[in-house]
Short mmCIF file of C-alpha atoms in Angstrom, two decimals:
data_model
loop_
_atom_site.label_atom_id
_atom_site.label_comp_id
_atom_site.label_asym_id
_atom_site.label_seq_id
_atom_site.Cartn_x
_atom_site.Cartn_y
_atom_site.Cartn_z
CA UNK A 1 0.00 0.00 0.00
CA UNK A 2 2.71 2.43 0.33
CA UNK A 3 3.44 1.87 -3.63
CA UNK A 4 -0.25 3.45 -4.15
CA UNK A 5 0.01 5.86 -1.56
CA UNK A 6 3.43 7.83 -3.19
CA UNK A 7 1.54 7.41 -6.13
CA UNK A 8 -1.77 9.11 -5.11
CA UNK A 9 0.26 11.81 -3.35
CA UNK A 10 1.94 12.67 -6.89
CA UNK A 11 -0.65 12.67 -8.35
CA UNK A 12 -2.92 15.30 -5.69
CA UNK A 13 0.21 17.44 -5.30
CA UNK A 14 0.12 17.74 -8.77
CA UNK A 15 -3.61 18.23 -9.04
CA UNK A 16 -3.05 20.73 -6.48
CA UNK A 17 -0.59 22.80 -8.55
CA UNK A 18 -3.01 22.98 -11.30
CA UNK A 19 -5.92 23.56 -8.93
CA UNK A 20 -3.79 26.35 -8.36
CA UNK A 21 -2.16 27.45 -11.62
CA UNK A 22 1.20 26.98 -10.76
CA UNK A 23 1.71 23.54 -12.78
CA UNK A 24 2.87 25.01 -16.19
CA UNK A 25 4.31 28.25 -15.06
CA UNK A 26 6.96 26.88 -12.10
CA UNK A 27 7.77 23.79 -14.45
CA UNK A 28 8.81 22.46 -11.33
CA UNK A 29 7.35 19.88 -8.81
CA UNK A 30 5.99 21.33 -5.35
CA UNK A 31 8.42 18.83 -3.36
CA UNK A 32 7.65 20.22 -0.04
CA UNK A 33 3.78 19.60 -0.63
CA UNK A 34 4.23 16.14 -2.25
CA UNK A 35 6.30 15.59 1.54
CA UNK A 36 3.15 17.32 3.54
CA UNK A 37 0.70 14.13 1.41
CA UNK A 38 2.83 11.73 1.87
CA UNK A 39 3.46 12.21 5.38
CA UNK A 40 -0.66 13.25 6.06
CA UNK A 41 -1.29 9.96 4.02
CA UNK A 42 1.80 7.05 6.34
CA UNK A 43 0.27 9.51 9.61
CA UNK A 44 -4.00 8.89 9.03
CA UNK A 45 -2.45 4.98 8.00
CA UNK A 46 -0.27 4.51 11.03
CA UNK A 47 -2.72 6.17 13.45
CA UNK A 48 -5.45 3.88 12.46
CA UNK A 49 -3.31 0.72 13.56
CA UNK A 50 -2.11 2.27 16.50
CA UNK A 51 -5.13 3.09 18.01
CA UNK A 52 -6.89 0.25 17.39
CA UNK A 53 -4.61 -1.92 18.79
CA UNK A 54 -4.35 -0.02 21.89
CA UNK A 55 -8.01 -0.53 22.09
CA UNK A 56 -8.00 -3.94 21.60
CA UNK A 57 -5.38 -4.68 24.03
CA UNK A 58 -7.26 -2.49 26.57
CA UNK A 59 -10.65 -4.29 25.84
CA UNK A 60 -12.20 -2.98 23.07
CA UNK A 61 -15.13 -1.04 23.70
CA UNK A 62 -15.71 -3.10 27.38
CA UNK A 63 -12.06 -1.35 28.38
CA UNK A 64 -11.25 2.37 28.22
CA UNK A 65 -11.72 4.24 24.96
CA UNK A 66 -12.68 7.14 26.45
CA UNK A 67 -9.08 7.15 28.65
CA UNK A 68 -7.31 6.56 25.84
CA UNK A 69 -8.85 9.14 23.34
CA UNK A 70 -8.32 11.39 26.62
CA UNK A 71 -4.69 10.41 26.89
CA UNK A 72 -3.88 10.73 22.79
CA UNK A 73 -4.54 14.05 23.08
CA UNK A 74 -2.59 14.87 26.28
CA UNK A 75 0.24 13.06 24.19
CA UNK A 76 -0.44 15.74 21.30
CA UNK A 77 -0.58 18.49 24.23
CA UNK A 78 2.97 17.76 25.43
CA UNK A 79 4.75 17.76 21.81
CA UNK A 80 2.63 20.89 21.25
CA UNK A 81 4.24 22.29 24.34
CA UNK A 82 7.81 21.12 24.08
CA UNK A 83 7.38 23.06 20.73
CA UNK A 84 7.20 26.19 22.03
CA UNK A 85 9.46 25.83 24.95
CA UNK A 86 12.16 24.21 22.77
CA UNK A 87 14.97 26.91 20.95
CA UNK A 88 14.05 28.07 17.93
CA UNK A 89 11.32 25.41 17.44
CA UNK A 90 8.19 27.36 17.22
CA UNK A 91 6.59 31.06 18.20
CA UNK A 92 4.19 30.98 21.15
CA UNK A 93 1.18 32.38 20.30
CA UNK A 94 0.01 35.98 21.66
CA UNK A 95 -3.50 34.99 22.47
CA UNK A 96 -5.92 37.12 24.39
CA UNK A 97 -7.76 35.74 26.99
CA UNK A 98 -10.91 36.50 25.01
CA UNK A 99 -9.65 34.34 22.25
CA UNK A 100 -9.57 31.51 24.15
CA UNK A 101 -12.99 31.63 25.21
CA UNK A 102 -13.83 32.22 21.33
CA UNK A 103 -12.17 28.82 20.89
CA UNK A 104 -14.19 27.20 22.82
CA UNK A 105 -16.49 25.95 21.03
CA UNK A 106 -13.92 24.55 18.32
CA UNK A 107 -11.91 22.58 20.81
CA UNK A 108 -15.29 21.20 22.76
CA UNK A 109 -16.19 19.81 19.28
CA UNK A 110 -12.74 18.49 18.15
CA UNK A 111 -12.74 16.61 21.49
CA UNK A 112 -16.34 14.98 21.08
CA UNK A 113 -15.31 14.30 17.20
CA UNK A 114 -11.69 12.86 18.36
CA UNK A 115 -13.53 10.82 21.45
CA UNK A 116 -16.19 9.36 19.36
CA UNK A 117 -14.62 8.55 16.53
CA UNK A 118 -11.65 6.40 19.08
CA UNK A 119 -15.44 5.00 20.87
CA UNK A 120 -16.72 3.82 17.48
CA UNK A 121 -12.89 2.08 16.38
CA UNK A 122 -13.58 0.34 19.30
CA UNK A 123 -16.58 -0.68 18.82
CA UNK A 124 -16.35 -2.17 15.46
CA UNK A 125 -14.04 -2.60 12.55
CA UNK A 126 -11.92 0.45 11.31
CA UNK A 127 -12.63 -0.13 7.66
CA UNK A 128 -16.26 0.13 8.56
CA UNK A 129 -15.94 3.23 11.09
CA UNK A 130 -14.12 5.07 8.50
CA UNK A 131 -17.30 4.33 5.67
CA UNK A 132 -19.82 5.64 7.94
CA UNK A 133 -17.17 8.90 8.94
CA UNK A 134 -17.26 9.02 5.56
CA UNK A 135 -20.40 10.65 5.34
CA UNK A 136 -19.46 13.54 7.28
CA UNK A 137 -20.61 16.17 3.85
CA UNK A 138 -24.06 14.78 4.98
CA UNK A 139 -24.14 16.08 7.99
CA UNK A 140 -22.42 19.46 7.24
CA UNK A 141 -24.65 20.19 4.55
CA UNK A 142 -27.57 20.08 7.13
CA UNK A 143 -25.98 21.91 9.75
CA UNK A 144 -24.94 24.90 7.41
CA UNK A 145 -28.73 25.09 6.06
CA UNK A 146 -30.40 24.33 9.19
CA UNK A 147 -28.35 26.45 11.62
CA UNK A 148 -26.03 28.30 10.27
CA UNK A 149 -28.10 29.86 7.60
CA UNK A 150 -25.78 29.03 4.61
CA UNK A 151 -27.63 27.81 1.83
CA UNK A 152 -26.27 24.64 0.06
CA UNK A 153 -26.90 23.92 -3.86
CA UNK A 154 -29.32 21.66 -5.26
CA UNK A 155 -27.00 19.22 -7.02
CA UNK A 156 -24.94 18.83 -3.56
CA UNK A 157 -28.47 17.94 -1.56
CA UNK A 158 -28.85 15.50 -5.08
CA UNK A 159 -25.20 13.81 -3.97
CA UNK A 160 -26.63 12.81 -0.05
CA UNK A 161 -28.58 9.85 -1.02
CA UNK A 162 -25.87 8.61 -3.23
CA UNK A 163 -23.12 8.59 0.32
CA UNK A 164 -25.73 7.55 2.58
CA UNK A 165 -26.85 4.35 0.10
CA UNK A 166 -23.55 3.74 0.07
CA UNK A 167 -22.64 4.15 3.74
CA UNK A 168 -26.14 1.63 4.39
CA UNK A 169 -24.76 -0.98 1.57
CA UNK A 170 -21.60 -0.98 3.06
CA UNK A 171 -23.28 -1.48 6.65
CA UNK A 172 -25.57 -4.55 4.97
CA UNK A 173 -22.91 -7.18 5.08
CA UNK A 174 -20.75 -6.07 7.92
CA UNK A 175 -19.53 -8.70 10.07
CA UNK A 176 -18.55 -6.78 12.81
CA UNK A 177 -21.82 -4.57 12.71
CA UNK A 178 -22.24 -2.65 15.74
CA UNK A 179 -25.06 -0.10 16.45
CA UNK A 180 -22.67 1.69 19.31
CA UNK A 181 -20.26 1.84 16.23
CA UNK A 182 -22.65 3.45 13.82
CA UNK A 183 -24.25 5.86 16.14
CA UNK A 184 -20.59 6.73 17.94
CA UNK A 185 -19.49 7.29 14.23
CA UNK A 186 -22.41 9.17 13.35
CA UNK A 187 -21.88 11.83 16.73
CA UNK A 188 -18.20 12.30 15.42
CA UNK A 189 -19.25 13.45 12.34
CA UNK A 190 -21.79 15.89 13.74
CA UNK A 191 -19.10 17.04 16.60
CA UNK A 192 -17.00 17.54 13.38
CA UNK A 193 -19.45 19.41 10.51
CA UNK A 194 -19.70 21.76 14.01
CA UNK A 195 -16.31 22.09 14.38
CA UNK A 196 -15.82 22.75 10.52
CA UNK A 197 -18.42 26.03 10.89
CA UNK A 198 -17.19 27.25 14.34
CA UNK A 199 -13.17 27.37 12.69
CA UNK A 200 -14.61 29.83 10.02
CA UNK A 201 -16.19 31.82 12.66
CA UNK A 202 -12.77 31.53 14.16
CA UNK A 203 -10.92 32.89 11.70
CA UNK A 204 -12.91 35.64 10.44
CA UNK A 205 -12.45 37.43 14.23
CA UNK A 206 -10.60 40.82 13.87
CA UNK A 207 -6.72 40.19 14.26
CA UNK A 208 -6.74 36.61 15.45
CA UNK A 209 -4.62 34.89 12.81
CA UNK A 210 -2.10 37.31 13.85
CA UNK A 211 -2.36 36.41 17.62
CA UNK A 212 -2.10 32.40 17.07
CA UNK A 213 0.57 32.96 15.00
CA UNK A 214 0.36 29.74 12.55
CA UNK A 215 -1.92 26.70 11.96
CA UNK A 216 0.60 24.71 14.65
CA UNK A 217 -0.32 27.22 17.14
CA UNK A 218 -4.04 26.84 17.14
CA UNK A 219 -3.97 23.06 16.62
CA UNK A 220 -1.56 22.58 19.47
CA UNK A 221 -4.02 25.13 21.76
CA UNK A 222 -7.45 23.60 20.28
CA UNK A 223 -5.87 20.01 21.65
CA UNK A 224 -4.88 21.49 25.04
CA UNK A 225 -8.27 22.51 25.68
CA UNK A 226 -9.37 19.54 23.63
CA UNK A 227 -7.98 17.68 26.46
CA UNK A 228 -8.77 19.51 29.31
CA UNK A 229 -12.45 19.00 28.21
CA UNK A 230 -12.28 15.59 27.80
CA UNK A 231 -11.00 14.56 31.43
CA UNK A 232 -14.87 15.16 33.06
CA UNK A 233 -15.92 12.39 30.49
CA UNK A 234 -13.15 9.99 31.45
CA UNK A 235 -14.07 10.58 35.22
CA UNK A 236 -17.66 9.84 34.93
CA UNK A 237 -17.26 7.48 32.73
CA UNK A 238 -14.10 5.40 33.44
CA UNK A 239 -13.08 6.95 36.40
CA UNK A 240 -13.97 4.43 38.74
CA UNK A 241 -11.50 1.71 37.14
CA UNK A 242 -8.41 3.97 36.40
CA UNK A 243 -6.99 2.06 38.63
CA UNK A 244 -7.36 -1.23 36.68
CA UNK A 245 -6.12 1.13 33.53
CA UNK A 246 -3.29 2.06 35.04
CA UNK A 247 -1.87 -1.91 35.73
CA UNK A 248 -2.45 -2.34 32.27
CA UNK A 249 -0.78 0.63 30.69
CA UNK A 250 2.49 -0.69 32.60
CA UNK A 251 2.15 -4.14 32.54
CA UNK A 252 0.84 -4.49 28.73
CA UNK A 253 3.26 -2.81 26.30
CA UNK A 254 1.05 -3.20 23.72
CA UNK A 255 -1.13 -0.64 25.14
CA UNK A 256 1.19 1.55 26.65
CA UNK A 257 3.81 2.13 23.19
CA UNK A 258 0.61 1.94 20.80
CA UNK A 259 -1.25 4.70 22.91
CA UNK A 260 1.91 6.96 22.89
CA UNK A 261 2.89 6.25 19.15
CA UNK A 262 -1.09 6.63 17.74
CA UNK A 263 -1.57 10.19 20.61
CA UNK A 264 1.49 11.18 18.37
CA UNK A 265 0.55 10.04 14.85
CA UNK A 266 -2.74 11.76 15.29
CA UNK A 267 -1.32 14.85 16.57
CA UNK A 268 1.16 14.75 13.57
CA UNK A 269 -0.96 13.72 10.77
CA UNK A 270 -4.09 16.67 11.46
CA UNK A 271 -1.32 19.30 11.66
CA UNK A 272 0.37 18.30 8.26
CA UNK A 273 -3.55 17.89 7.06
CA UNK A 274 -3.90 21.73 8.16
CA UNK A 275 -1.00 22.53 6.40
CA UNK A 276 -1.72 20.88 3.36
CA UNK A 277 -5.12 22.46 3.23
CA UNK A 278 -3.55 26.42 3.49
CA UNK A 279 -1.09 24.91 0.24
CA UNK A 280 -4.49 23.57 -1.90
CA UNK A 281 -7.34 24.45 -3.11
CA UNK A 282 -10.89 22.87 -1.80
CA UNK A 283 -11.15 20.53 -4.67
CA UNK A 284 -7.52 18.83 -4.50
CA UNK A 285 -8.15 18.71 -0.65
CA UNK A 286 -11.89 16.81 -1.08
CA UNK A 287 -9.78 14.36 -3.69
CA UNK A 288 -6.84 13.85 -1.35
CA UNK A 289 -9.14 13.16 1.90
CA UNK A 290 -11.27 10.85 -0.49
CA UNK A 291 -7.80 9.22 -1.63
CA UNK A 292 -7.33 8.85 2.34
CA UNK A 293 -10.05 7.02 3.07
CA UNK A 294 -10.20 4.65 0.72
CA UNK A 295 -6.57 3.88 1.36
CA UNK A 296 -7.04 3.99 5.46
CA UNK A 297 -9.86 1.28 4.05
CA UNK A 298 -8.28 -1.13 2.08
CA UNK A 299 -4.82 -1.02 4.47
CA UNK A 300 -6.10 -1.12 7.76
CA UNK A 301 -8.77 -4.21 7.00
CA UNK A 302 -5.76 -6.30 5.12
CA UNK A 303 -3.51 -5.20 8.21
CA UNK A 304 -5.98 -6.37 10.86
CA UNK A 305 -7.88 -8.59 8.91
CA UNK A 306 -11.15 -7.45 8.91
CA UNK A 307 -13.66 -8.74 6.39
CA UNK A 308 -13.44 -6.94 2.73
CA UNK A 309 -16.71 -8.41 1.85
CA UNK A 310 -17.71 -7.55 -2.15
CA UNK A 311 -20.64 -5.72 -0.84
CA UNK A 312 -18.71 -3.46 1.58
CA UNK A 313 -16.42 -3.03 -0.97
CA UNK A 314 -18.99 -1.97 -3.34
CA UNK A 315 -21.05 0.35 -0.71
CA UNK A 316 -17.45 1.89 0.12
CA UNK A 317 -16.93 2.80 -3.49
CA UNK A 318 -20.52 4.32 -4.04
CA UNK A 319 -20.17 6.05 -0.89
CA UNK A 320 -16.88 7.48 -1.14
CA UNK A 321 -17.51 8.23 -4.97
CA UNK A 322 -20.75 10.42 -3.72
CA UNK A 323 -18.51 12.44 -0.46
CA UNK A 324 -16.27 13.55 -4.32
CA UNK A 325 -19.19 14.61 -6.12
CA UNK A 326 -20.48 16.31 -3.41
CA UNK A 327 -17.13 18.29 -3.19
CA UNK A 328 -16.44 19.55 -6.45
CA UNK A 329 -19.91 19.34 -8.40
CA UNK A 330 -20.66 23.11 -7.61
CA UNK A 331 -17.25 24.01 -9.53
CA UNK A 332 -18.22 21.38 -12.21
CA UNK A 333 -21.42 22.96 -13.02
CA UNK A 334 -19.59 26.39 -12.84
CA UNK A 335 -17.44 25.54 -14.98
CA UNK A 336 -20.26 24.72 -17.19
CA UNK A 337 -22.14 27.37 -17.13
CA UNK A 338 -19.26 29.52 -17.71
CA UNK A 339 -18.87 28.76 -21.66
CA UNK A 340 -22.74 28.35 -21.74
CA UNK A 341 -23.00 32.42 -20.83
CA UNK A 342 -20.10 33.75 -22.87
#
């Protein structure tokens, strides 16, 4: 899989150049953003594996997801950290205290996404967690009609019943079908279509890309408070058998190294995903997350060996095929209109 992955990430870096005009006129390759997919692409992969096996080795969905989504993102909170207190490493941001409680609402959601997504892995199979996560366009599109008052085209309300056919085909011959695993999935991807609306808010505030400083910054401060948030929900939850957690995490290596390696893939592969998106245009990034997917997929169910079942296979496909129509038929149809009025 790592043949198809360099190969995908040549071929969305150079989508990307074109999406932004620079393929002909540099007549160069954009090496450093071929790098940022590659590594975004081996990160998603690795983090996939690593969690889930933590999970397993903890108990599944029985043991402590909720502890260990908690303690991923401490993980991410500490390299975030030793960033800015290393040399030369990275700026500290200038936030206001008013900014923080402006980011709020992003890191409350990031948290629920990042804890229910880790509660539905455990749950069920990863190939089949990542279909229904999938869907997430679904839920956005709702969200940005229904609350926040932003309109979305006909042809991209036409593309929902194609994902969420393929998201229920897919579902049809699951072996490890769980409904805590579809419904866990399903609150991730609502936590996340949240998120997606509260960053623009974010950003648009008077003078506060200036404050943060970079994209590190505010990922590294979104998953402090990301984690800060999440320790009520591991106390009420799991808090009565940290105990028991903590004779595992250092008697069982398999937990312990997996838990530290997947806090730090995760924390690794959204920040290069965040940088990758500032270097691209919406289209190449909706191809390169599809690309993602479908290889998180295929690898993760051949490296765990989770059923690849025709049907799944199939449902994957439609589904996957409908999240890439829905993110670049409005420039499509643009596009041709365009000749159609000139």
């Amino acid at each position: 899989s790592k043949f198809s992955t360099t190969a995908l990430t040549a071929a969305a870096a150079t989508a990307s150049m074109q999406t932004r005009g620079g393929g002909d006129s540099k007549g160069g390759l954009d090496i450093p953003l071929m790098m940022y997919f590659l590594f975004w692409y081996i990160g998603n992969y690795y983090y996939n594996i690593t969690n889930k096996l933590a999970l397993k080795a903890a108990g599944g969905s029985a043991g402590f997801p909720m502890t260990i989504s908690a303690l991923q993102l401490l993980v991410g909170s500490v390299y975030g950290i030793f960033l800015w207190l290393a040399p030369d490493a990275r700026q500290k941001p200038k936030v206001t205290m008013d900014d923080i409680v402006k980011m709020l609402p992003v890191a409350f959601c990031f948290a629920g996404a990042h804890s229910a997504s880790v509660f539905a892995l455990s749950a069920g199979a990863v190939s089949f967690g990542q279909i229904v996560k999938a869907a997430e366009p679904a839920f956005a599109a709702v969200l940005s009609q229904f609350v926040y008052n932003k309109p979305v085209s006909k042809a991209k309300w036409a593309c929902l019943p194609i994902i969420i056919g393929g998201v229920i085909l897919a579902s049809v011959k699951e072996l490890d079908f769980a409904m805590s695993a579809l419904v866990a999935a399903c609150i991730a991807n609502l936590f996340a279509a949240v998120k997606g609306n509260e960053s623009k808010k974010l950003m648009e505030t008077e003078g506060f890309k200036d404050r943060v400083g970079s994209v590190g910054n505010q990922f590294a401060l979104t998953t402090i408070m990301g984690f800060l948030m999440s320790i009520p929900v591991v106390l009420l939850r799991e808090g009565s058998r940290m105990g028991e957690f903590v004779d595992i995490f250092k008697t069982n290596p398999v937990v312990s190294a997996n838990l530290i390696a997947s806090g730090l893939w995760f924390y690794g592969y959204n920040e290069l995903a965040t940088m990758t998106l500032k270097k691209t245009g919406a289209v190449t990034q909706s191809v390169a997350n599809t690309a993602k997917r479908v290889i998180v997929i295929v690898g993760v169910a051949i490296v765990l060996g989770e059923s690849l079942d025709p049907m799944k296979l199939v449902g994957c496909g439609i589904g996957i095929g409908g999240v890439l129509l829905y993110s670049v038929i409005d420039q499509l149809l643009a596009k041709k209109k365009a000749p159609a009025s000139a």
